[in-house]
PDB file of C-alpha atoms in Angstrom:
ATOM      1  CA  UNK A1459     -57.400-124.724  72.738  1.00  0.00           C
ATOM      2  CA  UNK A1460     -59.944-124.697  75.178  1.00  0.00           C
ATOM      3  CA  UNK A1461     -62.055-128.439  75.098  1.00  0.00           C
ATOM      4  CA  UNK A1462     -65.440-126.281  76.115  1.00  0.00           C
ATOM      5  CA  UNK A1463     -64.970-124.087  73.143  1.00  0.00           C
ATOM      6  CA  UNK A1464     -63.642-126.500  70.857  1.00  0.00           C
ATOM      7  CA  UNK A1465     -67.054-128.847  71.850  1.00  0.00           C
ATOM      8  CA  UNK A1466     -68.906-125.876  71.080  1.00  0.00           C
ATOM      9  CA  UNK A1467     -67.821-125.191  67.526  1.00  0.00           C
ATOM     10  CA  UNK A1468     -67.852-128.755  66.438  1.00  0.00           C
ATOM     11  CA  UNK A1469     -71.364-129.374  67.451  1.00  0.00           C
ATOM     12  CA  UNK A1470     -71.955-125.776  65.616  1.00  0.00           C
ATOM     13  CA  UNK A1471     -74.270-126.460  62.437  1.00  0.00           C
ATOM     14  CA  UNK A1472     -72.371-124.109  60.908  1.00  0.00           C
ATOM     15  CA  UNK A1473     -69.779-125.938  61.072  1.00  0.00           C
ATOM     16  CA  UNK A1474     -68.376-126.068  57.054  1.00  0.00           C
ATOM     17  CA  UNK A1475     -68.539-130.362  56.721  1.00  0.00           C
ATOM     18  CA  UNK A1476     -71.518-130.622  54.631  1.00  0.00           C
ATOM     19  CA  UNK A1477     -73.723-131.876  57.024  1.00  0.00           C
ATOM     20  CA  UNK A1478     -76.466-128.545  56.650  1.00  0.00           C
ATOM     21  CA  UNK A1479     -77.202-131.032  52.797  1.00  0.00           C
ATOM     22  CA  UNK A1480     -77.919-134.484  54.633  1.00  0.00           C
ATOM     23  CA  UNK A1481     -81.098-134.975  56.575  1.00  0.00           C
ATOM     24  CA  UNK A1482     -80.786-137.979  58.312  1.00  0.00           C
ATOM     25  CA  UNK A1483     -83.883-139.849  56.756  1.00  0.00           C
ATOM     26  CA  UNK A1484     -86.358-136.849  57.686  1.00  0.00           C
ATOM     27  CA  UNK A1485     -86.748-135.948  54.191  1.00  0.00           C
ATOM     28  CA  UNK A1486     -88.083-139.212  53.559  1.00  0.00           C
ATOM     29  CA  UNK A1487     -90.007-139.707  56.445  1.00  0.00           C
ATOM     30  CA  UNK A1488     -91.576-136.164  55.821  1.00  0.00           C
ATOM     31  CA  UNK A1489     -92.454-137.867  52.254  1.00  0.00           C
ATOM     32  CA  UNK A1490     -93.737-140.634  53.667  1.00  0.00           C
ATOM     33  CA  UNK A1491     -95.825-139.264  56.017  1.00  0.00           C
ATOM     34  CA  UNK A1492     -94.086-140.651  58.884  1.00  0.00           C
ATOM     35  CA  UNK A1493     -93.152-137.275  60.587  1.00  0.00           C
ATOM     36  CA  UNK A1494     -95.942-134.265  59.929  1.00  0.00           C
ATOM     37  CA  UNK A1495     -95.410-131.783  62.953  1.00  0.00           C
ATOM     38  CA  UNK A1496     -93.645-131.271  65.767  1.00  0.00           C
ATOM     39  CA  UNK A1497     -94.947-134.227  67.681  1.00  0.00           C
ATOM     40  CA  UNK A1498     -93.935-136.927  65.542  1.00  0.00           C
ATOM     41  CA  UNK A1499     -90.714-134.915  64.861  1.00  0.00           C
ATOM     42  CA  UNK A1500     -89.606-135.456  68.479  1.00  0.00           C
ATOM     43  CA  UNK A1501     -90.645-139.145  67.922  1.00  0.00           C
ATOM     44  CA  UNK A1502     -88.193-139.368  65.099  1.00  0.00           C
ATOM     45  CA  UNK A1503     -85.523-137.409  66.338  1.00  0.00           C
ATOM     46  CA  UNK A1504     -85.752-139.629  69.921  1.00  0.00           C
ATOM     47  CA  UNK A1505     -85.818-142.791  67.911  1.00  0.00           C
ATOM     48  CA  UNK A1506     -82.711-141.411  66.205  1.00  0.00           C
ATOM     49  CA  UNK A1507     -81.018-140.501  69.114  1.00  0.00           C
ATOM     50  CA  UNK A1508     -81.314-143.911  70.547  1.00  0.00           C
ATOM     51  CA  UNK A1509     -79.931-145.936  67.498  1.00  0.00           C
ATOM     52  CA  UNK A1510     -78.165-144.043  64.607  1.00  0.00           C
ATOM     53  CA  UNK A1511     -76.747-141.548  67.479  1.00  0.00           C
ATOM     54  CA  UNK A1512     -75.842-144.177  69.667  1.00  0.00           C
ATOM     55  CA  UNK A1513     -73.843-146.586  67.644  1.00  0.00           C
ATOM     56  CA  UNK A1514     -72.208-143.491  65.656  1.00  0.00           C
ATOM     57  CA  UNK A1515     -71.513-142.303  69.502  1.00  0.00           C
ATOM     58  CA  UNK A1516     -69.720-145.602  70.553  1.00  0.00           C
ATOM     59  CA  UNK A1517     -67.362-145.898  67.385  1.00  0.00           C
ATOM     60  CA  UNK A1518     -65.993-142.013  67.805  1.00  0.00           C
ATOM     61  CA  UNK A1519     -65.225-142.687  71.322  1.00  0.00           C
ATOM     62  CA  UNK A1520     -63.278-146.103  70.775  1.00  0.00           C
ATOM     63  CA  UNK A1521     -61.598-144.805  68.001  1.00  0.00           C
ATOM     64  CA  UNK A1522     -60.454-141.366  70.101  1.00  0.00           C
ATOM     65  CA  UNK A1523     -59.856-144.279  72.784  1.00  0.00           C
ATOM     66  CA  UNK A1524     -57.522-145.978  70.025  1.00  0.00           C
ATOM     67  CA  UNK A1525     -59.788-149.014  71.134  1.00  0.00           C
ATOM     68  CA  UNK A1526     -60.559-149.026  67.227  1.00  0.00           C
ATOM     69  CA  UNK A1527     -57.673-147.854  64.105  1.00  0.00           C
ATOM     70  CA  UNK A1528     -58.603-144.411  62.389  1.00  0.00           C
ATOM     71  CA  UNK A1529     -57.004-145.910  59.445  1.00  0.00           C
ATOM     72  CA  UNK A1530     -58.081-146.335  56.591  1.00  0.00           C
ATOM     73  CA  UNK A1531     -59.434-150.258  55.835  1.00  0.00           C
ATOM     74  CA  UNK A1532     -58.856-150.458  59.877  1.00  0.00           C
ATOM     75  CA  UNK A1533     -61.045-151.528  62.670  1.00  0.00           C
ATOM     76  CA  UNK A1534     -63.304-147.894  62.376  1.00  0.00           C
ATOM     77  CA  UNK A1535     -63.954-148.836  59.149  1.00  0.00           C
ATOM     78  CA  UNK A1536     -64.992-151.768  58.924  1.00  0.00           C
ATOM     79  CA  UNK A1537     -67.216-151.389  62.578  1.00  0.00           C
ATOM     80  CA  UNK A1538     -68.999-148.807  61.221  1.00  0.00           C
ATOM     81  CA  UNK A1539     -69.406-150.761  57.736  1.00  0.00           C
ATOM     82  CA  UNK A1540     -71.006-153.593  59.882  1.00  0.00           C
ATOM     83  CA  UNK A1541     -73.361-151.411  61.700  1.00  0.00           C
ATOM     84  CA  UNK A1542     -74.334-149.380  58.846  1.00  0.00           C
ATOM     85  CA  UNK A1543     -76.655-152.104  56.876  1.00  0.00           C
ATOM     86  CA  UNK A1544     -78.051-149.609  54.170  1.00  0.00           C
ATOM     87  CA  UNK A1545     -75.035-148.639  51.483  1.00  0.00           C
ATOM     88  CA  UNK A1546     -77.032-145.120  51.457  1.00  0.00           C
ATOM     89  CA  UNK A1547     -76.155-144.815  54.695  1.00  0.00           C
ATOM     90  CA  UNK A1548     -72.684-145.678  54.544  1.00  0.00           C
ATOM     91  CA  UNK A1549     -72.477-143.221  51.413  1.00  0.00           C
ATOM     92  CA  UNK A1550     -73.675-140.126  53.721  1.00  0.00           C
ATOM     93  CA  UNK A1551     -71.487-141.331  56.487  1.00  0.00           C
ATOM     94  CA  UNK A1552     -68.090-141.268  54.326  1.00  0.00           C
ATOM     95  CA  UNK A1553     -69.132-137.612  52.629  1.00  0.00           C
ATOM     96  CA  UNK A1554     -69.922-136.262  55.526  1.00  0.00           C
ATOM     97  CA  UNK A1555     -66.708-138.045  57.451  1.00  0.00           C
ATOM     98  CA  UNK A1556     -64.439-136.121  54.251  1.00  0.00           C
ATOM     99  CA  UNK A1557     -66.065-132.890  54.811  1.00  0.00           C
ATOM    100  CA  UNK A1558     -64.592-133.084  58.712  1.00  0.00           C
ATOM    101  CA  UNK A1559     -61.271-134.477  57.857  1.00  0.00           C
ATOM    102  CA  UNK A1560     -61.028-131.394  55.302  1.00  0.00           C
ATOM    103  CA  UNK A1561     -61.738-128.923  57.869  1.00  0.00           C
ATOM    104  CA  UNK A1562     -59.441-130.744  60.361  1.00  0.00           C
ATOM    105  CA  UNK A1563     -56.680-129.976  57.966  1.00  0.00           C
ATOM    106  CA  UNK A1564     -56.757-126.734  58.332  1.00  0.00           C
ATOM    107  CA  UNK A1565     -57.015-126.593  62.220  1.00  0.00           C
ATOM    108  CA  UNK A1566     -54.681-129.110  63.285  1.00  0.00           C
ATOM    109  CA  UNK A1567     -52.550-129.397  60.645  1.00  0.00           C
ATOM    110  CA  UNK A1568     -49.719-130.802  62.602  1.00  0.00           C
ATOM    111  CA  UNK A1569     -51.920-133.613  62.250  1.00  0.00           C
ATOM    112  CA  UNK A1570     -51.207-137.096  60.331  1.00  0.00           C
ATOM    113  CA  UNK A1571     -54.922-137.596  58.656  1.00  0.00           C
ATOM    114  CA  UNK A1572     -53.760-139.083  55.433  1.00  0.00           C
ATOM    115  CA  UNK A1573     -53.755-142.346  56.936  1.00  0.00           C
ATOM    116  CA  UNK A1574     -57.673-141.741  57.484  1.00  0.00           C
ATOM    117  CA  UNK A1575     -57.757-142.105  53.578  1.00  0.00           C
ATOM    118  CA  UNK A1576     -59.537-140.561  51.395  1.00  0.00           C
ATOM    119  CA  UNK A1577     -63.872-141.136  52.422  1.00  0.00           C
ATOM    120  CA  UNK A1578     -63.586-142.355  56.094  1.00  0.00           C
ATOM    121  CA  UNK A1579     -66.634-142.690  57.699  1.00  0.00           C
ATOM    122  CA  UNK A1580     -68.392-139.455  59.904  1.00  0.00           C
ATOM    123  CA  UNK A1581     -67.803-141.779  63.402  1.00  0.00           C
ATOM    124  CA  UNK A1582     -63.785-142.321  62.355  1.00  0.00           C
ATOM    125  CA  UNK A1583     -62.975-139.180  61.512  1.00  0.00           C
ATOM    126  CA  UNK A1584     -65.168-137.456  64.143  1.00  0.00           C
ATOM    127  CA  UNK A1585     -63.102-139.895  66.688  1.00  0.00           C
ATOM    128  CA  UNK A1586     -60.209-139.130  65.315  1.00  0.00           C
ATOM    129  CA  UNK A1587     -60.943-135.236  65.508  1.00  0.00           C
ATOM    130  CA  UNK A1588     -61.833-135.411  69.357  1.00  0.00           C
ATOM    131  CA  UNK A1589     -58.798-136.615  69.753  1.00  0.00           C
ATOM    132  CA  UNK A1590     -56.460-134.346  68.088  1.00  0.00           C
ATOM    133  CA  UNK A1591     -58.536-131.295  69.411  1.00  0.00           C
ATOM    134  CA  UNK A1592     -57.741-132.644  73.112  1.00  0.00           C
ATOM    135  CA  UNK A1593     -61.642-133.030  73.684  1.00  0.00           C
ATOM    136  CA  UNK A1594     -62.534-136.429  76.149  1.00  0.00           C
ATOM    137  CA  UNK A1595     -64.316-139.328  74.238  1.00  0.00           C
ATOM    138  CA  UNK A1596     -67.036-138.684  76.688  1.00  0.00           C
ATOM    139  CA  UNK A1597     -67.185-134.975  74.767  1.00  0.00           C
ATOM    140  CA  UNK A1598     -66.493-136.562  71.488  1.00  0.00           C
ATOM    141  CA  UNK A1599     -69.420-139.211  72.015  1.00  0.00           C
ATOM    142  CA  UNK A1600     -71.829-136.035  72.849  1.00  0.00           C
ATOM    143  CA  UNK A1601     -70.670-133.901  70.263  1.00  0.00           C
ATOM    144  CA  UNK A1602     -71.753-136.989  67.608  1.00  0.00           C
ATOM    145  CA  UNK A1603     -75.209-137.546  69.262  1.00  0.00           C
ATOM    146  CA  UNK A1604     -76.068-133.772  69.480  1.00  0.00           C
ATOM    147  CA  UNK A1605     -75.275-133.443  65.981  1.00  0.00           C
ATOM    148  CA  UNK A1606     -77.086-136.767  64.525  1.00  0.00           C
ATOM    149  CA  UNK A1607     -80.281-135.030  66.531  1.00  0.00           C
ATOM    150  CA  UNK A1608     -79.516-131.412  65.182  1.00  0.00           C
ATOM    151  CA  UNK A1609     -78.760-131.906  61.640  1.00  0.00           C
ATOM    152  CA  UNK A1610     -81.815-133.841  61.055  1.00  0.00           C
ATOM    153  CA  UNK A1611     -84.384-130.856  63.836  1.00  0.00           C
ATOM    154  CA  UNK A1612     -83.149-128.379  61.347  1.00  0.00           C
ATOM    155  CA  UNK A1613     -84.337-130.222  58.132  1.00  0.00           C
ATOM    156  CA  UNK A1614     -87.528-131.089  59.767  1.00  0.00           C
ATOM    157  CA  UNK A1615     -88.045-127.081  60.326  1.00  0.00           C
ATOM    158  CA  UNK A1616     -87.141-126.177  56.871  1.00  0.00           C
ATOM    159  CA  UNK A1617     -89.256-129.598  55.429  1.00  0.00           C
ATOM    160  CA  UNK A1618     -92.134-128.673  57.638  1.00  0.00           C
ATOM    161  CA  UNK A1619     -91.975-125.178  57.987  1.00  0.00           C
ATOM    162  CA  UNK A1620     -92.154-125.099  61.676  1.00  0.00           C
ATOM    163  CA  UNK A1621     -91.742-122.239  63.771  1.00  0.00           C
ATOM    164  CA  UNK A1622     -87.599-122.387  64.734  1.00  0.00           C
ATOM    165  CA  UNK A1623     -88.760-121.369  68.162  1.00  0.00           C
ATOM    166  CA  UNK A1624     -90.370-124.945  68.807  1.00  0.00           C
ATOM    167  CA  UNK A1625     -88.076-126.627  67.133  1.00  0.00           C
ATOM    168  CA  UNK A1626     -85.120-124.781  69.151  1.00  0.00           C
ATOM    169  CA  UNK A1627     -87.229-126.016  71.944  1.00  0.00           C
ATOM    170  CA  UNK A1628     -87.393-129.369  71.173  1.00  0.00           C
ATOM    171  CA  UNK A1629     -83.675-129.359  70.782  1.00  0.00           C
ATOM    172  CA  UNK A1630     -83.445-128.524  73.654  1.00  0.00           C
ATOM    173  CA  UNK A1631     -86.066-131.028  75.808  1.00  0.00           C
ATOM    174  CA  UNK A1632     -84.118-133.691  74.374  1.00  0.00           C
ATOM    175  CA  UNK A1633     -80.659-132.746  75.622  1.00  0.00           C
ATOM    176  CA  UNK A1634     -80.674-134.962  78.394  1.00  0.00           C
ATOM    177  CA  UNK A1635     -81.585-138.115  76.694  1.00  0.00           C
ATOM    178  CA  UNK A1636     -78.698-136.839  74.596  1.00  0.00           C
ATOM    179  CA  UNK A1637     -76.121-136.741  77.334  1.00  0.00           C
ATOM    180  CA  UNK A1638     -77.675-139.923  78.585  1.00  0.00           C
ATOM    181  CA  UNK A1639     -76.714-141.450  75.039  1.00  0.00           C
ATOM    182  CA  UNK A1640     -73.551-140.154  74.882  1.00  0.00           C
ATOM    183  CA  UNK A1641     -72.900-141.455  78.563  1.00  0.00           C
ATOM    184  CA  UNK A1642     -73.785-144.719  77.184  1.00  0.00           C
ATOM    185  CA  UNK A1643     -72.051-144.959  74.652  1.00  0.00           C
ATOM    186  CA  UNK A1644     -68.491-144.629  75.806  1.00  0.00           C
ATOM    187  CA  UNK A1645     -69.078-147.620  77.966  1.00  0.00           C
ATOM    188  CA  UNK A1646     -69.019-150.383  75.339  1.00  0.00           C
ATOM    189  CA  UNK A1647     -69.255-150.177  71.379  1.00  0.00           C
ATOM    190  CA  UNK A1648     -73.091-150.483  70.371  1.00  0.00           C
ATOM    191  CA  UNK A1649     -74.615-153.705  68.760  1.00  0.00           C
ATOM    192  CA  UNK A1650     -77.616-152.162  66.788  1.00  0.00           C
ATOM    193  CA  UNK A1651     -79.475-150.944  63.826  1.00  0.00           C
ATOM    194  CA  UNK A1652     -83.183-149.346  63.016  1.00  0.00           C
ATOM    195  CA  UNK A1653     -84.654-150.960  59.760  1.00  0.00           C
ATOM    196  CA  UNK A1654     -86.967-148.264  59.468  1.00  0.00           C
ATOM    197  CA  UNK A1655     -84.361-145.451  59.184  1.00  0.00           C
ATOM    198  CA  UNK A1656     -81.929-148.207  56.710  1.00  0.00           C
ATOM    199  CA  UNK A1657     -85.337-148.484  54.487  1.00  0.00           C
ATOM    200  CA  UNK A1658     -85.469-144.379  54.524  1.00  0.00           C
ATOM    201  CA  UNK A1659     -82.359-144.014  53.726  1.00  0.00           C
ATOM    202  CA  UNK A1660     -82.269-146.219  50.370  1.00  0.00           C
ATOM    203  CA  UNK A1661     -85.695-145.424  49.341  1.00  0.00           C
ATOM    204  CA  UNK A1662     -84.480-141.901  49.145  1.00  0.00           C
ATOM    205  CA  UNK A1663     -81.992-142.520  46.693  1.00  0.00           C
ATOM    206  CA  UNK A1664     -84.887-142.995  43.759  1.00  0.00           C
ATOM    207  CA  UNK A1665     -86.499-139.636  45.164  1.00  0.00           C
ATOM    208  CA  UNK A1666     -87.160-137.316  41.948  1.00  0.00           C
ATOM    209  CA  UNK A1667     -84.731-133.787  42.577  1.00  0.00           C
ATOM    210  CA  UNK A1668     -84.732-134.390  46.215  1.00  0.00           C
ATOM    211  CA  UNK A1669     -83.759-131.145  48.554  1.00  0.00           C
ATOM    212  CA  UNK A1670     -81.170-133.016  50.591  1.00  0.00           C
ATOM    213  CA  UNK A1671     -78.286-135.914  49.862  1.00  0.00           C
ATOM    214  CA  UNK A1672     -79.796-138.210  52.177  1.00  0.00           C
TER     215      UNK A1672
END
């Protein structure tokens, strides 16, 4: 399979994981008033990039490496526990990571992903994807980052009704800082956290019939 193509379709948002029902805070920050057009959408999406991106960036590519276990109760796991301070958080992270390891199934199903278990977290099993699908954990690390940037542009649109020219746009303006994260991030595993987006994501979990699952 060709690694282009293959980078191509897993950054796709069409992609059939479950990650078009998470938001990635902007739901919440739309609530709060923290992101109300496309100015302060860039703001969040940048801020994003550079933390939640990031450190999901850095544990893909050392577990592709094999610098971290894809196993279940391994190393992945509990990095990513350790980095991920809000449990909502680490609840989107581990439906989103089974939504990949079910599609994976069905492409590479030559495959051993049982031993990912059951709910492994999006980073582990997006790592462990990249490298059954013979991408580089540079390409892994960018495919993670584009899509922690992507998922939560297209809420914004829908949340803010924004034109999905500017928005496409926007996408777009930040695709260097995007390869510059992913570049990043396959040098050394990230040390980090945002407290603003771990207070989004829990304070969304006593939203009355909210549109997305985080």
């Amino acid at each position: 399979m060709d690694t282009l193509a293959t980078l191509l379709v897993l950054a796709d948002s069409r992609l059939p994981t479950g990650g078009h029902v998470h938001s990635g805070g902007i739901e919440e920050a739309v609530t709060s008033g923290l992101v109300i057009d496309l100015a302060t959408l860039r703001a969040y999406l940048g801020r994003r990039i550079r933390t939640t991106g990031l450190v999901a960036a850095s544990l893909a590519a050392a577990v592709h490496e094999g610098t971290l276990t894809a196993a279940a109760g391994g190393t992945g796991d509990s990095e990513t526990d350790a980095r991920t301070p809000a449990p909502a958080a680490r609840a989107a992270s581990r439906a989103q990571g089974r939504g990949l390891v079910r599609l994976a199934r069905r492409v590479w199903p030559d495959t051993d992903w049982d031993t990912l278990g059951a709910t492994p977290h999006l980073a582990v099993a997006a790592g462990a994807v990249g490298r059954a699908s013979g991408l580089t954990p540079g390409q892994t690390a960018l495919s993670v980052v584009y899509t922690t940037m992507t998922g939560s542009a297209t809420a914004g649109q829908r949340l803010l009704a924004l034109d999905p020219g500017d928005v496409a746009a926007l996408t777009f303006a930040l695709a260097p800082l995007c390869e510059r994260t992913a570049a990043e991030a396959v040098k050394d595993l990230a040390d980090l956290s945002d407290p603003l987006l771990d207070v989004l994501a829990q304070r969304h979990l006593d939203r009355d019939r909210p549109l997305f699952a985080s």
